[in-house]
Amino acid sequence: MHSENTFEENSYEDLFYNRLTQLRSAKKVSARDMSLSIGQNPGYINGLENKKGLPSMTVFFYICDYLNVTPKEFFDESIICPEQFKNLCQDMKELRHDDLQLLWTLTKRLQK
């Protein structure tokens, strides 16, 4: 059972490292700029992305805040661009029924 937990922990760690890189790249910000923006040394994010440690919970929340995602969104790999997804969902709430239907039809067509 211990080896099972180690595998799960490594999987979650890899998810963290990969997701951090993905979300930072999507925001089009350098690792250095992000590090400085969250109050860390210039190489901090680069170190994380190179699997050299994990952030404290406090720093993780700073990372989420900087990326404009919730911790849940951070770990939800099904949402490639959480910030844009959130904005789109908010905008869709204001659409009329027929416009929402049109958007749904367009979405289905784009998925092909």
CSV table of C-alpha atoms in Angstrom, one decimal:
chain,number,residue,atom,x,y,z
A,1,MET,CA,0.0,0.0,0.0
A,2,HIS,CA,2.8,2.4,0.7
A,3,SER,CA,4.1,2.1,-2.9
A,4,GLU,CA,0.6,2.9,-4.1
A,5,ASN,CA,0.5,6.1,-2.1
A,6,THR,CA,3.9,7.1,-3.4
A,7,PHE,CA,2.7,6.6,-7.0
A,8,GLU,CA,-0.4,8.7,-6.3
A,9,GLU,CA,1.7,11.4,-4.6
A,10,ASN,CA,4.1,11.5,-7.6
A,11,SER,CA,1.1,11.7,-10.0
A,12,TYR,CA,-0.3,14.7,-8.1
A,13,GLU,CA,3.1,16.3,-8.0
A,14,ASP,CA,3.5,15.8,-11.8
A,15,LEU,CA,0.0,17.2,-12.3
A,16,PHE,CA,1.0,20.3,-10.3
A,17,TYR,CA,4.3,20.8,-12.2
A,18,ASN,CA,2.7,20.3,-15.6
A,19,ARG,CA,-0.4,22.4,-14.9
A,20,LEU,CA,1.7,25.3,-13.6
A,21,THR,CA,3.7,25.3,-16.8
A,22,GLN,CA,0.6,25.1,-18.9
A,23,LEU,CA,-1.3,27.9,-17.1
A,24,ARG,CA,1.7,30.2,-17.0
A,25,SER,CA,2.4,29.7,-20.7
A,26,ALA,CA,-1.2,30.3,-21.5
A,27,LYS,CA,-1.0,33.6,-19.6
A,28,LYS,CA,2.1,34.4,-21.7
A,29,VAL,CA,4.3,35.4,-18.8
A,30,SER,CA,7.8,34.4,-18.1
A,31,ALA,CA,8.7,32.2,-15.1
A,32,ARG,CA,10.9,35.1,-13.9
A,33,ASP,CA,8.2,37.7,-14.1
A,34,MET,CA,5.7,35.4,-12.4
A,35,SER,CA,8.2,34.6,-9.6
A,36,LEU,CA,8.8,38.3,-8.9
A,37,SER,CA,5.0,39.1,-9.1
A,38,ILE,CA,4.2,36.6,-6.4
A,39,GLY,CA,7.0,37.9,-4.1
A,40,GLN,CA,9.6,35.2,-4.7
A,41,ASN,CA,13.1,35.1,-6.0
A,42,PRO,CA,13.5,35.3,-9.8
A,43,GLY,CA,14.1,31.6,-10.3
A,44,TYR,CA,11.3,30.3,-8.1
A,45,ILE,CA,8.8,29.3,-10.7
A,46,ASN,CA,11.5,27.9,-12.9
A,47,GLY,CA,12.6,25.7,-10.0
A,48,LEU,CA,9.0,24.5,-9.5
A,49,GLU,CA,8.6,23.8,-13.2
A,50,ASN,CA,11.8,21.8,-13.1
A,51,LYS,CA,10.4,19.7,-10.2
A,52,LYS,CA,12.6,21.2,-7.5
A,53,GLY,CA,10.2,21.2,-4.6
A,54,LEU,CA,6.6,22.2,-4.0
A,55,PRO,CA,5.2,25.6,-2.8
A,56,SER,CA,3.8,26.1,0.6
A,57,MET,CA,0.0,26.4,0.7
A,58,THR,CA,0.3,30.2,1.0
A,59,VAL,CA,2.5,30.5,-2.1
A,60,PHE,CA,0.2,28.1,-3.9
A,61,PHE,CA,-2.7,30.4,-3.2
A,62,TYR,CA,-0.6,33.3,-4.5
A,63,ILE,CA,0.1,31.3,-7.7
A,64,CYS,CA,-3.6,30.7,-8.1
A,65,ASP,CA,-4.4,34.3,-7.5
A,66,TYR,CA,-1.8,35.4,-10.0
A,67,LEU,CA,-3.1,33.0,-12.6
A,68,ASN,CA,-6.7,34.1,-11.8
A,69,VAL,CA,-7.8,30.6,-11.1
A,70,THR,CA,-9.3,28.8,-8.1
A,71,PRO,CA,-7.3,25.9,-6.6
A,72,LYS,CA,-10.0,23.6,-8.1
A,73,GLU,CA,-9.5,25.2,-11.5
A,74,PHE,CA,-5.8,24.9,-11.2
A,75,PHE,CA,-6.1,21.1,-10.9
A,76,ASP,CA,-8.9,20.7,-13.5
A,77,GLU,CA,-7.0,19.6,-16.6
A,78,SER,CA,-10.2,19.5,-18.7
A,79,ILE,CA,-10.2,23.3,-18.7
A,80,ILE,CA,-7.3,24.4,-20.9
A,81,CYS,CA,-7.7,28.1,-20.3
A,82,PRO,CA,-9.6,28.6,-17.1
A,83,GLU,CA,-9.6,32.4,-17.1
A,84,GLN,CA,-11.1,32.5,-20.6
A,85,PHE,CA,-13.5,29.7,-19.7
A,86,LYS,CA,-14.7,31.6,-16.7
A,87,ASN,CA,-15.3,34.8,-18.7
A,88,LEU,CA,-17.1,32.8,-21.4
A,89,CYS,CA,-19.4,31.2,-18.8
A,90,GLN,CA,-20.2,34.6,-17.3
A,91,ASP,CA,-21.0,36.1,-20.7
A,92,MET,CA,-23.2,33.1,-21.6
A,93,LYS,CA,-25.3,33.7,-18.6
A,94,GLU,CA,-26.4,37.0,-20.2
A,95,LEU,CA,-27.4,35.6,-23.6
A,96,ARG,CA,-31.0,35.2,-24.7
A,97,HIS,CA,-32.2,31.6,-25.2
A,98,ASP,CA,-32.0,31.7,-29.0
A,99,ASP,CA,-28.4,33.1,-28.9
A,100,LEU,CA,-27.4,30.5,-26.4
A,101,GLN,CA,-28.8,27.8,-28.7
A,102,LEU,CA,-26.8,29.3,-31.7
A,103,LEU,CA,-23.6,29.3,-29.6
A,104,TRP,CA,-24.2,25.7,-28.6
A,105,THR,CA,-24.7,24.7,-32.3
A,106,LEU,CA,-21.5,26.5,-33.2
A,107,THR,CA,-19.6,24.8,-30.4
A,108,LYS,CA,-20.8,21.4,-31.6
A,109,ARG,CA,-19.6,22.2,-35.2
A,110,LEU,CA,-16.2,23.4,-34.0
A,111,GLN,CA,-15.7,20.1,-32.1
A,112,LYS,CA,-15.9,18.1,-35.3
